[in-house]
Short mmCIF file of C-alpha atoms in Angstrom, two decimals:
data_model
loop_
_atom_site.label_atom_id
_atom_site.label_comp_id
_atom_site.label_asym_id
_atom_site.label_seq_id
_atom_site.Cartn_x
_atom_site.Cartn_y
_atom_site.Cartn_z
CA UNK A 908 -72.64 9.52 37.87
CA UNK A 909 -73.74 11.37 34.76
CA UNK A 910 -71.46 12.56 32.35
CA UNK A 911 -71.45 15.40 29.64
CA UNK A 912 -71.23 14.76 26.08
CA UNK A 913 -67.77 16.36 25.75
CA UNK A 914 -65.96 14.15 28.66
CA UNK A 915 -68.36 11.05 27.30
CA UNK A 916 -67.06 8.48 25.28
CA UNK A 917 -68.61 9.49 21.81
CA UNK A 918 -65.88 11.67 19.78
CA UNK A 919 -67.62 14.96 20.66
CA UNK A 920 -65.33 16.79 17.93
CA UNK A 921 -67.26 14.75 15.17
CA UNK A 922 -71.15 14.79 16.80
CA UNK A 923 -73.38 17.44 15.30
CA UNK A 924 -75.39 19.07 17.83
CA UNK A 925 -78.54 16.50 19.20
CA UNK A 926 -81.37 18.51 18.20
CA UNK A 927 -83.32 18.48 21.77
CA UNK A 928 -86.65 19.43 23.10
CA UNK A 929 -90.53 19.62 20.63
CA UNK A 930 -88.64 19.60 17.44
CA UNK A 931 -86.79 16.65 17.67
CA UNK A 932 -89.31 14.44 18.90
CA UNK A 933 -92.32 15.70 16.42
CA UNK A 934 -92.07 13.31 13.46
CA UNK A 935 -90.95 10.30 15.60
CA UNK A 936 -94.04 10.90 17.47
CA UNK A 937 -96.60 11.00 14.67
CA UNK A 938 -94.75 7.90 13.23
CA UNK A 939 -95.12 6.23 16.31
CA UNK A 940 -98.60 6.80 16.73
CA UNK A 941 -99.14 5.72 13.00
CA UNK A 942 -97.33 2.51 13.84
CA UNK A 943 -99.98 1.74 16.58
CA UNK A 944 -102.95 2.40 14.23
CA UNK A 945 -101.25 -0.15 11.75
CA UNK A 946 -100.23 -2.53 14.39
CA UNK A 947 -104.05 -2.11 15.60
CA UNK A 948 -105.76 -2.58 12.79
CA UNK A 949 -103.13 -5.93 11.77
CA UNK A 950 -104.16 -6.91 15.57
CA UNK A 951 -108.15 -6.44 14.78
CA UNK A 952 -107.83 -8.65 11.55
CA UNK A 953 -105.97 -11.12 13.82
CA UNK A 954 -109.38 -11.25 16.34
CA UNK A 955 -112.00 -11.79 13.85
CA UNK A 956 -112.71 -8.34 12.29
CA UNK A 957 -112.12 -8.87 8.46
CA UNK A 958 -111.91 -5.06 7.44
CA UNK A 959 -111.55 -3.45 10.24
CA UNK A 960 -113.02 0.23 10.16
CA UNK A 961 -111.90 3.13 13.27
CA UNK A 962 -114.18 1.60 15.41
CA UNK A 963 -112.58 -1.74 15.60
CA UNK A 964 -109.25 -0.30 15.84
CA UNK A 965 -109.66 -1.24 19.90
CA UNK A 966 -110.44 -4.57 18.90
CA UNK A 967 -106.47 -5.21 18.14
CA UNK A 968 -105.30 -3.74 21.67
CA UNK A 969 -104.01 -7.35 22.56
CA UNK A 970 -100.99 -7.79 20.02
CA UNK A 971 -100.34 -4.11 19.71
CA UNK A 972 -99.94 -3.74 22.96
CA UNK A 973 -96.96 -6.24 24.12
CA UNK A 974 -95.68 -5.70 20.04
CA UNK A 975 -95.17 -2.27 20.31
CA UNK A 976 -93.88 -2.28 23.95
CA UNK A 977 -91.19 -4.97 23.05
CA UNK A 978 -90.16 -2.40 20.20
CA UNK A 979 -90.43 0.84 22.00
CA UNK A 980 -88.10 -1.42 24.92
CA UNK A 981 -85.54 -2.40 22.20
CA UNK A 982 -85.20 1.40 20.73
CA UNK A 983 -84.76 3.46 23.94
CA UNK A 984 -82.66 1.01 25.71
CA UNK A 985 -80.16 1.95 22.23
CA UNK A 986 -81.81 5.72 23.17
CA UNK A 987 -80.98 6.04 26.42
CA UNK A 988 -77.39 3.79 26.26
CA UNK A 989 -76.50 6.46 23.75
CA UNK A 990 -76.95 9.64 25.78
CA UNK A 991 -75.86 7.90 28.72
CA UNK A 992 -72.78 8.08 26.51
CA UNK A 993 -72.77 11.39 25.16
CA UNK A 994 -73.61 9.98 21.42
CA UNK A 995 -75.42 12.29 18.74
CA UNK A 996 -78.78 9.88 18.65
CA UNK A 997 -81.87 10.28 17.15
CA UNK A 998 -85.02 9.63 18.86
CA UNK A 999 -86.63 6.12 17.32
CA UNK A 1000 -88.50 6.42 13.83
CA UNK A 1001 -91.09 3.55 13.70
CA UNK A 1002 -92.20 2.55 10.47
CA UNK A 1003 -95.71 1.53 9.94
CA UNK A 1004 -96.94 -0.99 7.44
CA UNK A 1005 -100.15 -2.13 7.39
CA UNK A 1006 -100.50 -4.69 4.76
CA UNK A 1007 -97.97 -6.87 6.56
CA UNK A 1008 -97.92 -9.99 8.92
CA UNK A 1009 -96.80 -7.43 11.66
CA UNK A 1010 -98.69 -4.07 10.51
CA UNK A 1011 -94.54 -2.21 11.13
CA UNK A 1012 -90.93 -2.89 10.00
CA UNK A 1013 -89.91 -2.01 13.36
CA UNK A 1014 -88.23 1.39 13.98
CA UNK A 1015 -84.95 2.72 13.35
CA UNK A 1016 -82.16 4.51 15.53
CA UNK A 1017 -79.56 7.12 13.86
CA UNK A 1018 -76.55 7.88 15.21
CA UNK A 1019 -73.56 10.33 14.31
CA UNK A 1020 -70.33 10.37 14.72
CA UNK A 1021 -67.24 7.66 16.18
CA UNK A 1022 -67.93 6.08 19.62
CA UNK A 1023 -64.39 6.53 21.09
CA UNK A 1024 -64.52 3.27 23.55
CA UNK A 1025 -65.44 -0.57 23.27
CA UNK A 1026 -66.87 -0.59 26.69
CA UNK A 1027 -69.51 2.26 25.12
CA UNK A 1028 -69.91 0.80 22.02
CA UNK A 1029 -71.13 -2.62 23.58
CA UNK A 1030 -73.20 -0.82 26.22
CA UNK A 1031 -75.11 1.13 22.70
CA UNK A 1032 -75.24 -2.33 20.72
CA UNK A 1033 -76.42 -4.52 23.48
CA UNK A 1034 -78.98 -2.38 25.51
CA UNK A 1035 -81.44 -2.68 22.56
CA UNK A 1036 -81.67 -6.62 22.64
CA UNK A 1037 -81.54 -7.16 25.95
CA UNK A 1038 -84.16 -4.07 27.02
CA UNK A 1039 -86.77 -6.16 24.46
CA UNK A 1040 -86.00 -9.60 25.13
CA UNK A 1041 -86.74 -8.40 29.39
CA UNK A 1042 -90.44 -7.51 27.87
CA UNK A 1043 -90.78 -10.27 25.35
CA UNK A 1044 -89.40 -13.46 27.09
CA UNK A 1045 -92.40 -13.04 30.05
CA UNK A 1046 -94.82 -11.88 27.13
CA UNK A 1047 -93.91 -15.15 25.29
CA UNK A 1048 -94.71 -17.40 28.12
CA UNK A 1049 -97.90 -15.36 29.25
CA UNK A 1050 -98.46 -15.40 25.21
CA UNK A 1051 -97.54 -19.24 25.06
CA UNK A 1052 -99.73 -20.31 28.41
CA UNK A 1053 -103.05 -18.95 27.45
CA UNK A 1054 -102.38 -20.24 23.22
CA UNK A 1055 -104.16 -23.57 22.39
CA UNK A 1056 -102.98 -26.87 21.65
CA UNK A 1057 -105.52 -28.24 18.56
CA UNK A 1058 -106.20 -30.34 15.63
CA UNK A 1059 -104.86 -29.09 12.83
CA UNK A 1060 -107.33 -27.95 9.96
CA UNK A 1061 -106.51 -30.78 7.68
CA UNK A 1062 -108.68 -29.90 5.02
CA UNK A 1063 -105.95 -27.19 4.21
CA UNK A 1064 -102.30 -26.24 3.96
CA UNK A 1065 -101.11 -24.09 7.07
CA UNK A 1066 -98.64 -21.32 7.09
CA UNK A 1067 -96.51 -22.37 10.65
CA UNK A 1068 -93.96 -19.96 12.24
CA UNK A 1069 -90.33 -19.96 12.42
CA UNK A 1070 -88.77 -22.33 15.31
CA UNK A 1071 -85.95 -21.40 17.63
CA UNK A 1072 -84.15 -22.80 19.96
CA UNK A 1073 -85.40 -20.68 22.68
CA UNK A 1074 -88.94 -20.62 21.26
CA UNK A 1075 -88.71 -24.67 21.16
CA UNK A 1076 -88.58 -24.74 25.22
CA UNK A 1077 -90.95 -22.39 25.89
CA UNK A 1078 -93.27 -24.85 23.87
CA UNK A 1079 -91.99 -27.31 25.39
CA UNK A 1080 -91.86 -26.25 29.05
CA UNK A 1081 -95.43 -24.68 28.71
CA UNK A 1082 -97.35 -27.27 26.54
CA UNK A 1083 -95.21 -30.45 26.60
CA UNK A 1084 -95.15 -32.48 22.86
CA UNK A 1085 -98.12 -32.18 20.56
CA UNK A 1086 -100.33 -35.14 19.92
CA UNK A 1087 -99.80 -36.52 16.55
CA UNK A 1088 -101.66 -34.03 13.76
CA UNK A 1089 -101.74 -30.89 16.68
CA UNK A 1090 -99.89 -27.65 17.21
CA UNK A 1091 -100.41 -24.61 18.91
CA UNK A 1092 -102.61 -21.95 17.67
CA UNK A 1093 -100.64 -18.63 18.78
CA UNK A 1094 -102.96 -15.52 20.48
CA UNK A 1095 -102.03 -12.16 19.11
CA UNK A 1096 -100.08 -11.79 22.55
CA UNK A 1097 -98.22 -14.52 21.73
CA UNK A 1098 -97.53 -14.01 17.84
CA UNK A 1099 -96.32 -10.29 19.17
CA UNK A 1100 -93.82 -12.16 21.48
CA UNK A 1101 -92.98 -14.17 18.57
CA UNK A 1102 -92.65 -11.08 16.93
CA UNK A 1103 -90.25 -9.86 19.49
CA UNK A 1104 -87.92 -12.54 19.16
CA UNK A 1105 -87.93 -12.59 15.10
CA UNK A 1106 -86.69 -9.19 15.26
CA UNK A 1107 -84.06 -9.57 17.75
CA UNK A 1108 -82.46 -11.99 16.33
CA UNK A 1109 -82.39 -10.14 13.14
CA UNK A 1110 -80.61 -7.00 14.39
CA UNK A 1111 -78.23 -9.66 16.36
CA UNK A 1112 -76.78 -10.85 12.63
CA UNK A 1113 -72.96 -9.25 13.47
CA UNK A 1114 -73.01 -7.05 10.64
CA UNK A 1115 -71.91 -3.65 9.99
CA UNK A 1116 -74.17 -1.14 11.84
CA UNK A 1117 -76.72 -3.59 13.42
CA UNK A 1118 -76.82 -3.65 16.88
CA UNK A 1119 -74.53 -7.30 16.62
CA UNK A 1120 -72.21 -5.90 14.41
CA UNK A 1121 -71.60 -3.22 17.56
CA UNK A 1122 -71.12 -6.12 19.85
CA UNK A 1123 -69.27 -7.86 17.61
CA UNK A 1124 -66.93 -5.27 16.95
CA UNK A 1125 -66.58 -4.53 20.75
CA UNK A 1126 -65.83 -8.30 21.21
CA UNK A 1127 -63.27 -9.21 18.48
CA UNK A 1128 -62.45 -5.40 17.53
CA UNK A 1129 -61.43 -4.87 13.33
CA UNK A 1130 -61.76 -8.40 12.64
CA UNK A 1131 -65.21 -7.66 12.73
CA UNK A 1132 -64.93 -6.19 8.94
CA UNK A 1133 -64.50 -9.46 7.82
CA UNK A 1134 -67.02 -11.19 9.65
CA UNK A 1135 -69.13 -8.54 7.86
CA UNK A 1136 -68.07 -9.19 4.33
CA UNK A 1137 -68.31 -13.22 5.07
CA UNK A 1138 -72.06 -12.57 6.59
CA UNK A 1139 -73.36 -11.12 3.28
CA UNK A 1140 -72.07 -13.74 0.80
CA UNK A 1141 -73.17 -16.43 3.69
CA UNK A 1142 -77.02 -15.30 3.46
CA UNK A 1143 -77.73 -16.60 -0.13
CA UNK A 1144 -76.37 -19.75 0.83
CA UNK A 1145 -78.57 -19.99 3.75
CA UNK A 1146 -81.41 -18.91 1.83
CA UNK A 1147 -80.83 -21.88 -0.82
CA UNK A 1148 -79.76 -24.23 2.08
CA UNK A 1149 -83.60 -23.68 3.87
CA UNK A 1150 -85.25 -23.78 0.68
CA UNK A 1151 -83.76 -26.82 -0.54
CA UNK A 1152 -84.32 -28.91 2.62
CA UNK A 1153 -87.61 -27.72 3.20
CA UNK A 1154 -88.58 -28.56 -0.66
CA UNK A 1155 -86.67 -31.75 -0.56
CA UNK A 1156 -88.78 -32.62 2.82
CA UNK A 1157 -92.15 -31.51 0.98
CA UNK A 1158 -91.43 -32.85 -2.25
CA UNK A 1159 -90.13 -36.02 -0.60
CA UNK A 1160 -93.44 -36.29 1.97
CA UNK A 1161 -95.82 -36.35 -1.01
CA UNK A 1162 -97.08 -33.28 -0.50
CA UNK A 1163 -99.33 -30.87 -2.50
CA UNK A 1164 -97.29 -28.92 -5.14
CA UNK A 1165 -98.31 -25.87 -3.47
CA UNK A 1166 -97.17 -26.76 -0.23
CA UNK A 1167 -94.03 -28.06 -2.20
CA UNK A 1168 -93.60 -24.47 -3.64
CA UNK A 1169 -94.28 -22.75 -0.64
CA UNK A 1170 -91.51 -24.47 0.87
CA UNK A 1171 -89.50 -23.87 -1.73
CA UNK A 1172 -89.08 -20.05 -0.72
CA UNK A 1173 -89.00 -20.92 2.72
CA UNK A 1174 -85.21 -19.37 2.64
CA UNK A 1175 -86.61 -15.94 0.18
CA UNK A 1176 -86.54 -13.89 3.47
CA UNK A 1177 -83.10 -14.69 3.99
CA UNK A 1178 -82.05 -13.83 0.68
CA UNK A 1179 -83.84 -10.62 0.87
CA UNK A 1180 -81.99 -9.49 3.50
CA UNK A 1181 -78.72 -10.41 2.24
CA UNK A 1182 -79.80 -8.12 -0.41
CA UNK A 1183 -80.51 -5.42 2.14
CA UNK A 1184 -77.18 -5.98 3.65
CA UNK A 1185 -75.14 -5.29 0.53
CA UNK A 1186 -77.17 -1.85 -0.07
CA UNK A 1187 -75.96 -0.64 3.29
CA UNK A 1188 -72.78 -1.91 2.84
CA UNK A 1189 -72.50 -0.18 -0.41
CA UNK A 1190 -74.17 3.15 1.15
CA UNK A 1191 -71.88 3.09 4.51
CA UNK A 1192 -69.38 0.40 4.05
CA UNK A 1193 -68.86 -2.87 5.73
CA UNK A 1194 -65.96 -1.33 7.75
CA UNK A 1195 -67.38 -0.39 11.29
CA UNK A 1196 -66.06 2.66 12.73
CA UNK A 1197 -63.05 1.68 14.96
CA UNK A 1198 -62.84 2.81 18.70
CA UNK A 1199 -59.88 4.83 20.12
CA UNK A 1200 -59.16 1.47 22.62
CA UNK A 1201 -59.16 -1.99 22.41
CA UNK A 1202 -60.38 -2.79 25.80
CA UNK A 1203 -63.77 -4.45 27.17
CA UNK A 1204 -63.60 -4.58 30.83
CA UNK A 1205 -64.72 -8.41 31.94
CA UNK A 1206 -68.17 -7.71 32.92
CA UNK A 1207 -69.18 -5.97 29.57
CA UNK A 1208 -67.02 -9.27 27.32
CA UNK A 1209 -69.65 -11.11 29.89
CA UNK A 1210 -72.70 -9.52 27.95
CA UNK A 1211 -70.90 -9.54 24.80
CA UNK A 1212 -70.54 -13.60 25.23
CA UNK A 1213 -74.08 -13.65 26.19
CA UNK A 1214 -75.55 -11.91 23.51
CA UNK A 1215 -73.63 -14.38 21.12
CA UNK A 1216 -75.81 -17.10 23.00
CA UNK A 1217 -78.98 -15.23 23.04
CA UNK A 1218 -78.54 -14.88 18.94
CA UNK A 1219 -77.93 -18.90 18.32
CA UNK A 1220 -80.78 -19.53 20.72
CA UNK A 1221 -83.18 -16.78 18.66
CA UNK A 1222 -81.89 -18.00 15.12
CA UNK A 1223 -84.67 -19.27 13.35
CA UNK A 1224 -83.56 -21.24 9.94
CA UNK A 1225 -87.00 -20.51 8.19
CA UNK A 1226 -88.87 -17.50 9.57
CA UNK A 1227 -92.34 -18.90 8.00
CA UNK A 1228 -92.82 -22.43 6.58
CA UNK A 1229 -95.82 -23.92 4.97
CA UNK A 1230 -97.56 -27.65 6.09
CA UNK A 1231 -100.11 -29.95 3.99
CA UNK A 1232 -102.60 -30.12 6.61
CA UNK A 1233 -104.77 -31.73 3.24
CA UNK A 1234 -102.70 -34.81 3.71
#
């Protein structure tokens, strides 16, 4: 049963007005299809085509694809949560970069005004996540099945990709352990399921406004504020934590110095967005809007739980990580 946005659970006496029909949906569109011309042309480079030009574009099809489908997944499942709701939300805003690993920064939701219930506010925070992990997880192993298990270049150092707990059994489970000196060279399928799971578990951090600082706050209620002020000032420690043992390891190993100082910033991604975590708590706060209840009905604390687990089996210590294949 549907219900309208003044008997839904989104304070309807604070919501501006959802701008609906062309209008609303024009620049989200064109940034959308931007996105897939930068995700294309990242995904042509990734097949062999050096600079690609508008006729290679098609040539990148196989990690814009699943990338952007995982993405598109994660943003209307908070779309469509939110006007199940009643809540004044924005279509999703994509954000194209194509000088990047991924060729995007993902895409953004806005939404206005208080959410009046827990049980709402966890069904908003967690329909994101799970919506792209349903698309990513099969991609990963469909990504993970058909990726290579070969020699390492060892006349070389080799950028490697961040490790997870969840990304750790597929490997396992698919391809078993590595010979000594081999690892798995990742399709563009597969690096766009990587993808998915990096950026999950990066809007899971329970923090202010991300979609785990929703669950969070649904789970534990105000005491999510703190957790909030603790997560910012615990980033730059993490950051020096992941570059000290991965220098240490490197330095330690014998390796070459730029290998050594690669390593070294291994945690830089970490501190950056610490640093993008303060600016939005100094723009909107790090208190999170509080809900009119302080309920979650068992089913809903289920997900919330779950969630919890799904973000300690994404978390990935270093994101990228560098290895002296010369050695």
């Amino acid at each position: 049963m549907s219900e309208s946005p003044e008997s839904a659970d989104a304070d309807a006496s604070e919501l501006p007005a959802p701008k609906r029909g062309v209008a609303a949906w024009r620049l989200p569109i064109v940034l959308f299809l931007l996105t897939v011309i930068s995700t294309l042309w990242v995904g042509a480079q990734m097949n062999g085509v050096e600079a690609p030009g508008i006729a290679d574009l098609w040539r990148g099809w196989n990690f814009s694809l699943p990338l952007m489908a995982i993405l598109l997944a994660h943003e209307m499942g908070h779309y469509v949560a939110g006007r199940i709701h009643g809540v004044a939300v924005s279509p999703p805003h994509f954000i194209p970069l194509p000088f990047s690993l991924l060729g995007t920064m993902g895409a953004v939701i806005s939404m206005s005004g208080r959410i009046r219930s827990r049980d709402a506010l966890l069904d908003v925070g967690a329909s994101g996540p799970i919506a792209g992990m349903v698309l990513a997880l099969p991609l990963l192993i469909y990504g993970v099945h058909e990726s290579p298990v070969e020699p390492l270049d060892m006349s070389q150092p080799i950028l490697l990709e961040g490790h997870s707990l969840l990304y750790e059994a597929v490997l396992f489970a698919l391809k078993g352990p590595f010979p000594p000196g081999h690892d798995i060279t990742l399709t563009p399928t597969a690096l766009a399921a990587w993808a998915g799971l990096f950026v999950t578990m990066l809007n899971l951090l329970p923090f202010g406004q991300l979609d785990g600082g929703h669950i969070s706050y649904a789970l534990v209620g105000p005491r999510q504020d703190r957790i909030s002020r603790r997560m910012v000032r615990l980033l730059p420690l993490l950051a020096l934590g992941v570059s000290a043992f991965y220098g240490l390891r490197s330095y330690l190993a014998g390796e070459h110095a730029s290998v050594i100082e690669g390593n070294a910033y291994a945690g830089v991604p970490w501190l950056v967005w610490g640093v993008l975590l303060l600016l939005m708590a100094r723009y909107s706060g790090y208190e999170h809007p509080p809900t009119d209840d302080d309920t979650l009905s068992p089913g809903r604390r289920a997900v919330a739980i779950g969630c919890v687990v799904l973000f300690a089996l994404l978390f990935m210590p270093a994101m990228l990580r560098s290895f002296d294949g010369s050695q």
